[in-house]
Amino acid sequence: MSQDQTARVLAALDSARTATEASLIDWLRIPSVSAQPAHAADCRHAAEWLAGELVALGFEAGLRETPGHPVVIATHPGPSPDAPHILIYGHYDVQPPEPLALWDSPPFEPQVVPGPRGPRLVARGAVDDKGQVMTWLAALRAWNKVAGGPPVRVTVLVEGEEEIGSPNLEAVLAADKDILSADMVLISDTNMWDAATPSLTVSLRGLVYTQIDLRLGDRDLHSGLFGGSAANVLNLLTKILGELKDADGRVQIPGFYDGVQEPTAEQRAAWEALGFDEAAFLGAQGLSVPGGERGRSAPERLWARPTADINGIWGGYMGEGSKTVIACEGHAKLSCRLVPGQDPQKVIEGIREFVRSRLPADAQFELQVFASGPGISIPMDSPFVQAARAVLAEEFGRPAVMAGGGGSIPVVSSFKSILGLDSLLMGFGLDDDQVHSPNEKFELACLHAGARSHARLLGRLAQR
Amino acid sequence: MSQDQTARVLAALDSARTATEASLIDWLRIPSVSAQPAHAADCRHAAEWLAGELVALGFEAGLRETPGHPVVIATHPGPSPDAPHILIYGHYDVQPPEPLALWDSPPFEPQVVPGPRGPRLVARGAVDDKGQVMTWLAALRAWNKVAGGPPVRVTVLVEGEEEIGSPNLEAVLAADKDILSADMVLISDTNMWDAATPSLTVSLRGLVYTQIDLRLGDRDLHSGLFGGSAANVLNLLTKILGELKDADGRVQIPGFYDGVQEPTAEQRAAWEALGFDEAAFLGAQGLSVPGGERGRSAPERLWARPTADINGIWGGYMGEGSKTVIACEGHAKLSCRLVPGQDPQKVIEGIREFVRSRLPADAQFELQVFASGPGISIPMDSPFVQAARAVLAEEFGRPAVMAGGGGSIPVVSSFKSILGLDSLLMGFGLDDDQVHSPNEKFELACLHAGARSHARLLGRLAQR
């Protein structure tokens, strides 16, 4: 009976494809950029949109206020109080779209354009995360249409600050613990292995994000009158950052690798068996010479090794032509992806010491911290992970790759520490989706396969 | 008779102080920013203003067109065809005023404000170079009033592109060689030793100004999805620039020091005798730890050693908060002050090689060159220098310091190579005038002492 029901749900999904795409396009029009205060009202609007969609499916849904952007919380009692209970997490906020000049179409005017694998939807948030949220929202709609509701108890928690480090989320989880209880968390914000092969993400890197602000002297100076006597803050800043890694790519921040475990032989063998094609991975981005630590494989460098990347740098004269100035201020944004075992606070202190120990006595230095969260390992033997492996194999006709994630989803750590829940990371993005870049896209094939996978998963979890 | 005439010229100057200041203020209102195309008409207006002032003094004056901003050329026959002939050079263009927020008053609304040494005039161009031009223009006015004209033949050449590297000047000198003949060139665009002690500049550093443009990859990337595999152009740029100098401050550009001569024991002794107070020099700017090469004195590092300064750097995300991006472009402006003996073209090639040899195979690199000119030595035994030493001692009651200049005046080299003329560098700026910075100022005491010095010099040169 259940399998027949799942089949009818899948058929309902298939006949609603256009409506699913149209619904996502409507949501994508709302420029819910959490990092920019000018878009605060848009963020609220995007939250209200989702809450409205859930109310239409029989959920109790509302906006839970925070000091920042609101959180959408919605609950559905499912078929019975004994049914398994899943908590679905997502985020309605999106990355800033800048630089605008590099978009082929306006970031908040979604376009369906042809691509090598079929049509794709281009917009900021197309995959990260509104498109991926739509994969389970569409599945819930289909279950509602066929069965009157989901086959399990469902709580939805969709926040609006993921792209700015979720500053208010932990407080919400702690305060609303009672209404957020469940058996597991389901998150769709990661990637498939490739366009034909699904993936479950079994580890996530953490993130520490800082800004280095240096000042040398009271004012800008004439480089002829002062050059050779006055020290130059931009020479200093580049000297410091230039020492971030040694010739083998090893990060020189003190204590950086404390707690980082070497992979086991089995892990190395599993990565080897993936046949990861780094030349193609980089080649698609116009790159050929890998970064990262010498002597380690690409999966290891992407999933199991920490990084130190300069995300931005500025100071002095940046306009046309020449200005012979010795500036008095320089700035850089420096962030590190962390792996399980590293303590984010210690990494922050390490960054502070790395810079401080290289400063002359008259330099002024401030370190701002914008994000801080640890790396995470997810146990592979849970029944939820097993259920997901099964439905993905059914949908795609091949087993899911059990992969590490390079990016950070700090909330996974918060769900564990505050609610005691493990997360299931089943996502449908692709590596070339250009998340955080201009012309972000989501393959329509991935949208619909993702919705079908979620529909299957809800049915499978109900059978437990 | 001549000394009495000079005395009357000085008296005329003294009684015209307010008019001199008012005239300079009028000229300073014109935002003649040569680096910004939006101010092209203002540059022309500033040129026309000066030409008009010279016509009123009996000069034949006009605007000599170039592919860029026009050059003011004016001639006065003086008392006779046998009289000594001086060519006076200056520039009517000014540095960009940015950053505007740091000015206490608008850069093109000149203010007279009190200061520790008396009133000062605050505006962009107050000293560099309009204020210094006014020191000889006021002197010419006084000579005109008392004697009907200057006591020597005078050619004035005031260009509008000095701040952008004088790209069209050499062509003008070469083409107009015949009308630009003279016995020497007089330039007022350098500094006094201190507020009470005049100076003649006997060497100038040259300048090479470049922009490094690096590209790695086709697009910005997500630092979680790609960090550890994709190389980061900002990590690369800082690594390269961080190697610009060794631990002793020695510049690592290949061939950089070729042709640089060690100072003689006499030069070192002369510099030692100056009693240059580097702690005070830097302290006035909020600095205490000197830059430059270890083991060399401040005068040597400022006048006789080349430099490598990063004037600007930018790339990646520079806005508020965080964006976890691996950028695909990074840029830096790198300029070097040169000393006599260095070949600017070789230094440019050295910079190119320095960067190129540190690039991975997939990086794209362009070097733009905005300025290129050698360092210059000026012979101290010329009769013109001797005349200037004499008048400065008279005006200030103490000998002029024979100093090196830290800054570059490339036209001095052009005057020598094209017109065969040596330059006399007699300037009245001060080190704390904040040239090229916000709140640029000119002490009114320096303006008037400079005008009196020029008035004396014209009289002294006529006696030759």
mmCIF file of N, CA and C in Angstrom, chain A residues 95 98 205 209 217-225 227-229 232 235 238-239 242 245 278 282 284-286 288-291 301-302 308-319 321 323-325 333 337 362 406 434-437, chain B residues 95 205 209 217-225 227-229 232 235 238-239 242 245 278 282 284-291 301-302 308-319 321 323-325 333 337 362 406 434-437:
data_model
loop_
_atom_site.group_PDB
_atom_site.id
_atom_site.type_symbol
_atom_site.label_atom_id
_atom_site.label_comp_id
_atom_site.label_asym_id
_atom_site.label_seq_id
_atom_site.Cartn_x
_atom_site.Cartn_y
_atom_site.Cartn_z
ATOM 1 N N GLN A 95 23.096 34.880 -0.533
ATOM 2 C CA GLN A 95 24.342 35.632 -0.611
ATOM 3 C C GLN A 95 24.117 36.964 -1.329
ATOM 4 N N GLU A 98 26.604 40.783 -5.598
ATOM 5 C CA GLU A 98 27.747 41.488 -6.199
ATOM 6 C C GLU A 98 28.862 40.510 -6.558
ATOM 7 N N ARG A 205 32.996 20.735 6.887
ATOM 8 C CA ARG A 205 34.049 21.558 7.466
ATOM 9 C C ARG A 205 33.425 22.702 8.254
ATOM 10 N N TYR A 209 35.736 33.043 10.297
ATOM 11 C CA TYR A 209 35.825 34.145 9.320
ATOM 12 C C TYR A 209 36.225 35.416 10.044
ATOM 13 N N GLY A 217 50.526 54.766 11.292
ATOM 14 C CA GLY A 217 50.632 56.203 11.075
ATOM 15 C C GLY A 217 49.278 56.893 11.095
ATOM 16 N N ASP A 218 49.328 58.217 11.181
ATOM 17 C CA ASP A 218 48.108 59.014 11.340
ATOM 18 C C ASP A 218 47.430 59.357 10.026
ATOM 19 N N ARG A 219 48.172 59.340 8.944
ATOM 20 C CA ARG A 219 47.620 59.819 7.668
ATOM 21 C C ARG A 219 48.377 59.203 6.507
ATOM 22 N N ASP A 220 47.778 59.321 5.321
ATOM 23 C CA ASP A 220 48.471 58.927 4.091
ATOM 24 C C ASP A 220 49.673 59.855 3.882
ATOM 25 N N LEU A 221 50.746 59.324 3.302
ATOM 26 C CA LEU A 221 51.976 60.092 3.098
ATOM 27 C C LEU A 221 52.432 60.063 1.643
ATOM 28 N N HIS A 222 53.202 61.073 1.253
ATOM 29 C CA HIS A 222 53.803 61.168 -0.080
ATOM 30 C C HIS A 222 54.954 60.176 -0.158
ATOM 31 N N SER A 223 54.916 59.290 -1.163
ATOM 32 C CA SER A 223 55.903 58.200 -1.190
ATOM 33 C C SER A 223 57.304 58.680 -1.545
ATOM 34 N N GLY A 224 57.427 59.872 -2.119
ATOM 35 C CA GLY A 224 58.763 60.412 -2.381
ATOM 36 C C GLY A 224 59.350 61.047 -1.150
ATOM 37 N N LEU A 225 58.536 61.846 -0.464
ATOM 38 C CA LEU A 225 59.018 62.559 0.707
ATOM 39 C C LEU A 225 59.268 61.624 1.889
ATOM 40 N N GLY A 227 59.228 57.826 1.492
ATOM 41 C CA GLY A 227 59.641 56.464 1.149
ATOM 42 C C GLY A 227 61.091 56.207 1.501
ATOM 43 N N GLY A 228 61.347 55.120 2.254
ATOM 44 C CA GLY A 228 62.691 54.799 2.717
ATOM 45 C C GLY A 228 62.845 55.088 4.199
ATOM 46 N N SER A 229 61.932 55.938 4.712
ATOM 47 C CA SER A 229 61.919 56.221 6.149
ATOM 48 C C SER A 229 60.628 55.728 6.783
ATOM 49 N N ASN A 232 55.428 51.118 5.431
ATOM 50 C CA ASN A 232 54.241 51.107 4.566
ATOM 51 C C ASN A 232 53.316 49.977 4.999
ATOM 52 N N ASN A 235 52.848 47.141 2.461
ATOM 53 C CA ASN A 235 53.986 46.231 2.399
ATOM 54 C C ASN A 235 53.918 45.284 3.606
ATOM 55 N N THR A 238 50.963 42.646 3.233
ATOM 56 C CA THR A 238 51.258 41.585 2.285
ATOM 57 C C THR A 238 52.377 40.681 2.790
ATOM 58 N N LYS A 239 53.325 41.259 3.526
ATOM 59 C CA LYS A 239 54.385 40.427 4.098
ATOM 60 C C LYS A 239 53.792 39.426 5.089
ATOM 61 N N GLY A 242 51.589 36.965 3.195
ATOM 62 C CA GLY A 242 52.417 36.142 2.321
ATOM 63 C C GLY A 242 53.063 34.986 3.059
ATOM 64 N N LYS A 245 51.260 30.516 4.381
ATOM 65 C CA LYS A 245 51.519 29.114 4.067
ATOM 66 C C LYS A 245 52.980 28.932 3.686
ATOM 67 N N GLU A 278 40.347 15.706 -10.458
ATOM 68 C CA GLU A 278 40.617 17.082 -10.058
ATOM 69 C C GLU A 278 40.909 17.979 -11.266
ATOM 70 N N LEU A 282 38.863 21.389 -11.584
ATOM 71 C CA LEU A 282 39.477 22.701 -11.676
ATOM 72 C C LEU A 282 39.354 23.277 -13.075
ATOM 73 N N ALA A 284 37.032 23.116 -15.176
ATOM 74 C CA ALA A 284 35.733 23.755 -15.407
ATOM 75 C C ALA A 284 35.728 25.201 -14.909
ATOM 76 N N GLN A 285 36.687 25.530 -14.050
ATOM 77 C CA GLN A 285 36.771 26.905 -13.525
ATOM 78 C C GLN A 285 37.928 27.669 -14.152
ATOM 79 N N GLY A 286 38.549 27.095 -15.191
ATOM 80 C CA GLY A 286 39.666 27.787 -15.822
ATOM 81 C C GLY A 286 40.950 27.689 -15.026
ATOM 82 N N SER A 288 44.233 25.067 -13.423
ATOM 83 C CA SER A 288 44.882 23.782 -13.660
ATOM 84 C C SER A 288 45.842 23.374 -12.546
ATOM 85 N N VAL A 289 46.452 24.344 -11.872
ATOM 86 C CA VAL A 289 47.426 23.997 -10.837
ATOM 87 C C VAL A 289 46.731 23.990 -9.478
ATOM 88 N N PRO A 290 46.631 22.815 -8.812
ATOM 89 C CA PRO A 290 45.889 22.778 -7.545
ATOM 90 C C PRO A 290 46.540 23.618 -6.455
ATOM 91 N N GLY A 291 45.702 24.121 -5.543
ATOM 92 C CA GLY A 291 46.192 24.736 -4.318
ATOM 93 C C GLY A 291 46.166 23.709 -3.209
ATOM 94 N N ARG A 301 42.019 16.983 0.557
ATOM 95 C CA ARG A 301 42.197 18.423 0.697
ATOM 96 C C ARG A 301 40.870 19.176 0.766
ATOM 97 N N LEU A 302 39.858 18.652 0.107
ATOM 98 C CA LEU A 302 38.565 19.338 0.075
ATOM 99 C C LEU A 302 37.699 19.028 1.286
ATOM 100 N N ALA A 308 43.127 28.086 4.624
ATOM 101 C CA ALA A 308 43.227 29.499 4.994
ATOM 102 C C ALA A 308 43.163 30.300 3.711
ATOM 103 N N ASP A 309 42.033 30.960 3.481
ATOM 104 C CA ASP A 309 41.829 31.710 2.242
ATOM 105 C C ASP A 309 41.609 33.185 2.526
ATOM 106 N N ILE A 310 42.284 34.027 1.755
ATOM 107 C CA ILE A 310 42.027 35.464 1.821
ATOM 108 C C ILE A 310 40.829 35.739 0.918
ATOM 109 N N ASN A 311 39.723 36.217 1.506
ATOM 110 C CA ASN A 311 38.492 36.441 0.737
ATOM 111 C C ASN A 311 38.415 37.842 0.163
ATOM 112 N N GLY A 312 39.196 38.755 0.705
ATOM 113 C CA GLY A 312 39.182 40.128 0.216
ATOM 114 C C GLY A 312 40.372 40.869 0.804
ATOM 115 N N ILE A 313 40.858 41.883 0.058
ATOM 116 C CA ILE A 313 41.963 42.693 0.569
ATOM 117 C C ILE A 313 41.833 44.079 -0.045
ATOM 118 N N TRP A 314 42.124 45.118 0.733
ATOM 119 C CA TRP A 314 42.038 46.477 0.191
ATOM 120 C C TRP A 314 42.808 47.461 1.053
ATOM 121 N N GLY A 315 43.228 48.553 0.377
ATOM 122 C CA GLY A 315 43.940 49.635 1.068
ATOM 123 C C GLY A 315 44.624 50.511 0.041
ATOM 124 N N GLY A 316 44.868 51.787 0.401
ATOM 125 C CA GLY A 316 45.585 52.692 -0.485
ATOM 126 C C GLY A 316 44.745 53.143 -1.669
ATOM 127 N N TYR A 317 45.451 53.501 -2.738
ATOM 128 C CA TYR A 317 44.776 54.068 -3.907
ATOM 129 C C TYR A 317 44.336 52.960 -4.847
ATOM 130 N N MET A 318 43.058 52.931 -5.166
ATOM 131 C CA MET A 318 42.504 51.846 -5.985
ATOM 132 C C MET A 318 41.859 52.369 -7.261
ATOM 133 N N GLY A 319 42.068 53.657 -7.549
ATOM 134 C CA GLY A 319 41.395 54.240 -8.704
ATOM 135 C C GLY A 319 42.213 54.107 -9.977
ATOM 136 N N GLY A 321 44.933 54.944 -12.844
ATOM 137 C CA GLY A 321 46.252 55.553 -12.915
ATOM 138 C C GLY A 321 47.043 55.503 -11.629
ATOM 139 N N LYS A 323 48.785 57.178 -7.970
ATOM 140 C CA LYS A 323 48.799 58.109 -6.840
ATOM 141 C C LYS A 323 49.941 57.639 -5.967
ATOM 142 N N THR A 324 50.944 58.485 -5.783
ATOM 143 C CA THR A 324 52.187 58.059 -5.133
ATOM 144 C C THR A 324 52.049 58.195 -3.631
ATOM 145 N N VAL A 325 51.213 57.312 -3.074
ATOM 146 C CA VAL A 325 50.851 57.438 -1.675
ATOM 147 C C VAL A 325 51.374 56.252 -0.872
ATOM 148 N N LYS A 333 40.163 40.209 4.561
ATOM 149 C CA LYS A 333 39.241 39.230 5.142
ATOM 150 C C LYS A 333 39.915 37.869 4.983
ATOM 151 N N ARG A 337 38.483 27.159 6.673
ATOM 152 C CA ARG A 337 37.584 26.015 6.824
ATOM 153 C C ARG A 337 38.256 25.075 7.815
ATOM 154 N N ASP A 362 54.780 50.170 16.306
ATOM 155 C CA ASP A 362 53.871 51.314 16.125
ATOM 156 C C ASP A 362 52.626 50.976 15.296
ATOM 157 N N GLY A 406 32.830 20.162 1.537
ATOM 158 C CA GLY A 406 33.869 21.161 1.736
ATOM 159 C C GLY A 406 33.362 22.359 2.490
ATOM 160 N N GLN A 434 27.868 27.435 -9.293
ATOM 161 C CA GLN A 434 28.336 28.806 -9.077
ATOM 162 C C GLN A 434 27.684 29.469 -7.867
ATOM 163 N N VAL A 435 27.511 28.663 -6.807
ATOM 164 C CA VAL A 435 27.042 29.248 -5.546
ATOM 165 C C VAL A 435 28.019 30.327 -5.106
ATOM 166 N N HIS A 436 27.504 31.401 -4.550
ATOM 167 C CA HIS A 436 28.289 32.539 -4.052
ATOM 168 C C HIS A 436 28.962 33.325 -5.181
ATOM 169 N N SER A 437 28.646 32.966 -6.421
ATOM 170 C CA SER A 437 29.239 33.639 -7.570
ATOM 171 C C SER A 437 28.144 34.236 -8.424
ATOM 172 N N GLN B 95 46.921 66.814 -7.351
ATOM 173 C CA GLN B 95 46.589 65.429 -7.008
ATOM 174 C C GLN B 95 45.076 65.285 -6.799
ATOM 175 N N ARG B 205 65.034 61.776 -6.678
ATOM 176 C CA ARG B 205 64.825 60.369 -7.011
ATOM 177 C C ARG B 205 63.921 60.278 -8.234
ATOM 178 N N TYR B 209 56.227 53.617 -11.836
ATOM 179 C CA TYR B 209 54.919 53.353 -11.211
ATOM 180 C C TYR B 209 54.186 52.315 -12.029
ATOM 181 N N GLY B 217 41.712 31.716 -12.791
ATOM 182 C CA GLY B 217 40.385 31.116 -12.903
ATOM 183 C C GLY B 217 39.390 32.027 -13.601
ATOM 184 N N ASP B 218 38.272 31.436 -14.013
ATOM 185 C CA ASP B 218 37.275 32.170 -14.790
ATOM 186 C C ASP B 218 36.285 32.964 -13.952
ATOM 187 N N ARG B 219 36.125 32.570 -12.699
ATOM 188 C CA ARG B 219 35.067 33.188 -11.894
ATOM 189 C C ARG B 219 35.397 33.058 -10.417
ATOM 190 N N ASP B 220 34.692 33.863 -9.609
ATOM 191 C CA ASP B 220 34.780 33.712 -8.158
ATOM 192 C C ASP B 220 34.222 32.337 -7.758
ATOM 193 N N LEU B 221 34.764 31.752 -6.704
ATOM 194 C CA LEU B 221 34.368 30.410 -6.269
ATOM 195 C C LEU B 221 33.984 30.389 -4.789
ATOM 196 N N HIS B 222 33.168 29.407 -4.425
ATOM 197 C CA HIS B 222 32.765 29.194 -3.031
ATOM 198 C C HIS B 222 33.946 28.582 -2.280
ATOM 199 N N SER B 223 34.348 29.222 -1.169
ATOM 200 C CA SER B 223 35.579 28.790 -0.505
ATOM 201 C C SER B 223 35.426 27.468 0.223
ATOM 202 N N GLY B 224 34.201 27.028 0.465
ATOM 203 C CA GLY B 224 34.014 25.715 1.074
ATOM 204 C C GLY B 224 34.079 24.619 0.026
ATOM 205 N N LEU B 225 33.395 24.849 -1.096
ATOM 206 C CA LEU B 225 33.339 23.844 -2.157
ATOM 207 C C LEU B 225 34.681 23.701 -2.870
ATOM 208 N N GLY B 227 37.866 25.321 -1.566
ATOM 209 C CA GLY B 227 39.063 25.593 -0.767
ATOM 210 C C GLY B 227 39.845 24.325 -0.465
ATOM 211 N N GLY B 228 41.145 24.337 -0.760
ATOM 212 C CA GLY B 228 41.990 23.161 -0.591
ATOM 213 C C GLY B 228 42.325 22.544 -1.935
ATOM 214 N N SER B 229 41.507 22.890 -2.957
ATOM 215 C CA SER B 229 41.799 22.424 -4.311
ATOM 216 C C SER B 229 42.095 23.602 -5.232
ATOM 217 N N ASN B 232 44.170 30.335 -4.771
ATOM 218 C CA ASN B 232 43.501 31.597 -4.445
ATOM 219 C C ASN B 232 44.389 32.750 -4.887
ATOM 220 N N ASN B 235 45.812 34.952 -2.080
ATOM 221 C CA ASN B 235 46.916 34.321 -1.364
ATOM 222 C C ASN B 235 48.188 34.445 -2.230
ATOM 223 N N THR B 238 49.516 38.190 -2.318
ATOM 224 C CA THR B 238 50.192 38.598 -1.086
ATOM 225 C C THR B 238 51.499 37.839 -0.906
ATOM 226 N N LYS B 239 51.540 36.587 -1.363
ATOM 227 C CA LYS B 239 52.785 35.835 -1.258
ATOM 228 C C LYS B 239 53.867 36.509 -2.114
ATOM 229 N N GLY B 242 54.685 39.899 -0.619
ATOM 230 C CA GLY B 242 55.333 39.706 0.680
ATOM 231 C C GLY B 242 56.819 39.416 0.544
ATOM 232 N N LYS B 245 60.732 42.447 -0.161
ATOM 233 C CA LYS B 245 61.921 42.855 0.577
ATOM 234 C C LYS B 245 62.368 41.731 1.503
ATOM 235 N N GLU B 278 65.134 61.739 12.795
ATOM 236 C CA GLU B 278 64.149 60.826 12.199
ATOM 237 C C GLU B 278 62.989 60.540 13.154
ATOM 238 N N LEU B 282 59.277 61.070 11.804
ATOM 239 C CA LEU B 282 58.253 60.023 11.779
ATOM 240 C C LEU B 282 57.196 60.265 12.848
ATOM 241 N N ALA B 284 55.891 62.917 13.900
ATOM 242 C CA ALA B 284 54.861 63.869 13.461
ATOM 243 C C ALA B 284 53.760 63.170 12.654
ATOM 244 N N GLN B 285 54.055 61.969 12.148
ATOM 245 C CA GLN B 285 53.060 61.226 11.361
ATOM 246 C C GLN B 285 52.490 60.055 12.151
ATOM 247 N N GLY B 286 52.801 60.003 13.453
ATOM 248 C CA GLY B 286 52.274 58.900 14.256
ATOM 249 C C GLY B 286 53.026 57.607 14.059
ATOM 250 N N LEU B 287 54.284 57.684 13.574
ATOM 251 C CA LEU B 287 55.094 56.493 13.345
ATOM 252 C C LEU B 287 56.309 56.521 14.257
ATOM 253 N N SER B 288 56.881 55.336 14.528
ATOM 254 C CA SER B 288 58.119 55.339 15.296
ATOM 255 C C SER B 288 59.174 54.359 14.765
ATOM 256 N N VAL B 289 58.750 53.273 14.130
ATOM 257 C CA VAL B 289 59.729 52.281 13.659
ATOM 258 C C VAL B 289 60.038 52.554 12.185
ATOM 259 N N PRO B 290 61.295 52.946 11.847
ATOM 260 C CA PRO B 290 61.584 53.296 10.453
ATOM 261 C C PRO B 290 61.425 52.107 9.508
ATOM 262 N N GLY B 291 61.079 52.430 8.252
ATOM 263 C CA GLY B 291 61.113 51.440 7.180
ATOM 264 C C GLY B 291 62.445 51.576 6.463
ATOM 265 N N ARG B 301 68.610 56.939 3.277
ATOM 266 C CA ARG B 301 67.436 56.162 2.834
ATOM 267 C C ARG B 301 66.415 57.022 2.097
ATOM 268 N N LEU B 302 66.323 58.290 2.454
ATOM 269 C CA LEU B 302 65.328 59.171 1.820
ATOM 270 C C LEU B 302 65.811 59.747 0.498
ATOM 271 N N ALA B 308 60.623 50.514 -2.788
ATOM 272 C CA ALA B 308 59.536 49.769 -3.437
ATOM 273 C C ALA B 308 58.331 49.831 -2.515
ATOM 274 N N ASP B 309 57.349 50.629 -2.889
ATOM 275 C CA ASP B 309 56.161 50.829 -2.055
ATOM 276 C C ASP B 309 54.898 50.368 -2.769
ATOM 277 N N ILE B 310 54.077 49.641 -2.046
ATOM 278 C CA ILE B 310 52.761 49.279 -2.559
ATOM 279 C C ILE B 310 51.832 50.448 -2.274
ATOM 280 N N ASN B 311 51.302 51.080 -3.317
ATOM 281 C CA ASN B 311 50.462 52.271 -3.162
ATOM 282 C C ASN B 311 48.976 51.939 -3.036
ATOM 283 N N GLY B 312 48.617 50.744 -3.457
ATOM 284 C CA GLY B 312 47.216 50.338 -3.370
ATOM 285 C C GLY B 312 47.122 48.849 -3.638
ATOM 286 N N ILE B 313 46.091 48.210 -3.076
ATOM 287 C CA ILE B 313 45.876 46.783 -3.305
ATOM 288 C C ILE B 313 44.399 46.500 -3.164
ATOM 289 N N TRP B 314 43.843 45.629 -4.025
ATOM 290 C CA TRP B 314 42.424 45.324 -3.911
ATOM 291 C C TRP B 314 42.083 44.025 -4.634
ATOM 292 N N GLY B 315 41.011 43.399 -4.162
ATOM 293 C CA GLY B 315 40.513 42.168 -4.776
ATOM 294 C C GLY B 315 39.565 41.478 -3.833
ATOM 295 N N GLY B 316 38.637 40.676 -4.387
ATOM 296 C CA GLY B 316 37.718 39.909 -3.564
ATOM 297 C C GLY B 316 36.625 40.749 -2.941
ATOM 298 N N TYR B 317 36.119 40.252 -1.795
ATOM 299 C CA TYR B 317 34.995 40.919 -1.155
ATOM 300 C C TYR B 317 35.492 41.987 -0.197
ATOM 301 N N MET B 318 35.035 43.235 -0.384
ATOM 302 C CA MET B 318 35.522 44.346 0.419
ATOM 303 C C MET B 318 34.403 45.040 1.182
ATOM 304 N N GLY B 319 33.217 44.419 1.181
ATOM 305 C CA GLY B 319 32.073 45.067 1.825
ATOM 306 C C GLY B 319 31.965 44.722 3.301
ATOM 307 N N GLY B 321 30.952 42.719 6.665
ATOM 308 C CA GLY B 321 30.750 41.340 7.073
ATOM 309 C C GLY B 321 31.512 40.337 6.221
ATOM 310 N N LYS B 323 31.881 37.208 3.177
ATOM 311 C CA LYS B 323 31.494 36.533 1.933
ATOM 312 C C LYS B 323 32.574 35.502 1.692
ATOM 313 N N THR B 324 32.177 34.230 1.681
ATOM 314 C CA THR B 324 33.154 33.138 1.667
ATOM 315 C C THR B 324 33.566 32.823 0.238
ATOM 316 N N VAL B 325 34.278 33.766 -0.342
ATOM 317 C CA VAL B 325 34.595 33.695 -1.764
ATOM 318 C C VAL B 325 36.094 33.488 -1.975
ATOM 319 N N LYS B 333 49.039 48.335 -6.904
ATOM 320 C CA LYS B 333 49.848 49.397 -7.518
ATOM 321 C C LYS B 333 51.187 49.387 -6.782
ATOM 322 N N ARG B 337 60.857 54.446 -6.103
ATOM 323 C CA ARG B 337 61.664 55.658 -6.269
ATOM 324 C C ARG B 337 63.067 55.184 -6.674
ATOM 325 N N ASP B 362 48.860 28.524 -14.495
ATOM 326 C CA ASP B 362 47.524 28.910 -14.967
ATOM 327 C C ASP B 362 47.144 30.348 -14.598
ATOM 328 N N GLY B 406 63.494 63.526 -1.840
ATOM 329 C CA GLY B 406 62.971 62.165 -1.865
ATOM 330 C C GLY B 406 62.060 61.942 -3.046
ATOM 331 N N GLN B 434 51.643 67.799 4.117
ATOM 332 C CA GLN B 434 50.627 66.789 3.759
ATOM 333 C C GLN B 434 50.299 66.795 2.263
ATOM 334 N N VAL B 435 51.349 66.972 1.451
ATOM 335 C CA VAL B 435 51.175 66.843 0.002
ATOM 336 C C VAL B 435 50.663 65.433 -0.293
ATOM 337 N N HIS B 436 49.773 65.319 -1.252
ATOM 338 C CA HIS B 436 49.179 64.056 -1.683
ATOM 339 C C HIS B 436 48.264 63.447 -0.630
ATOM 340 N N SER B 437 48.015 64.173 0.448
ATOM 341 C CA SER B 437 47.164 63.691 1.535
ATOM 342 C C SER B 437 46.006 64.652 1.735
#
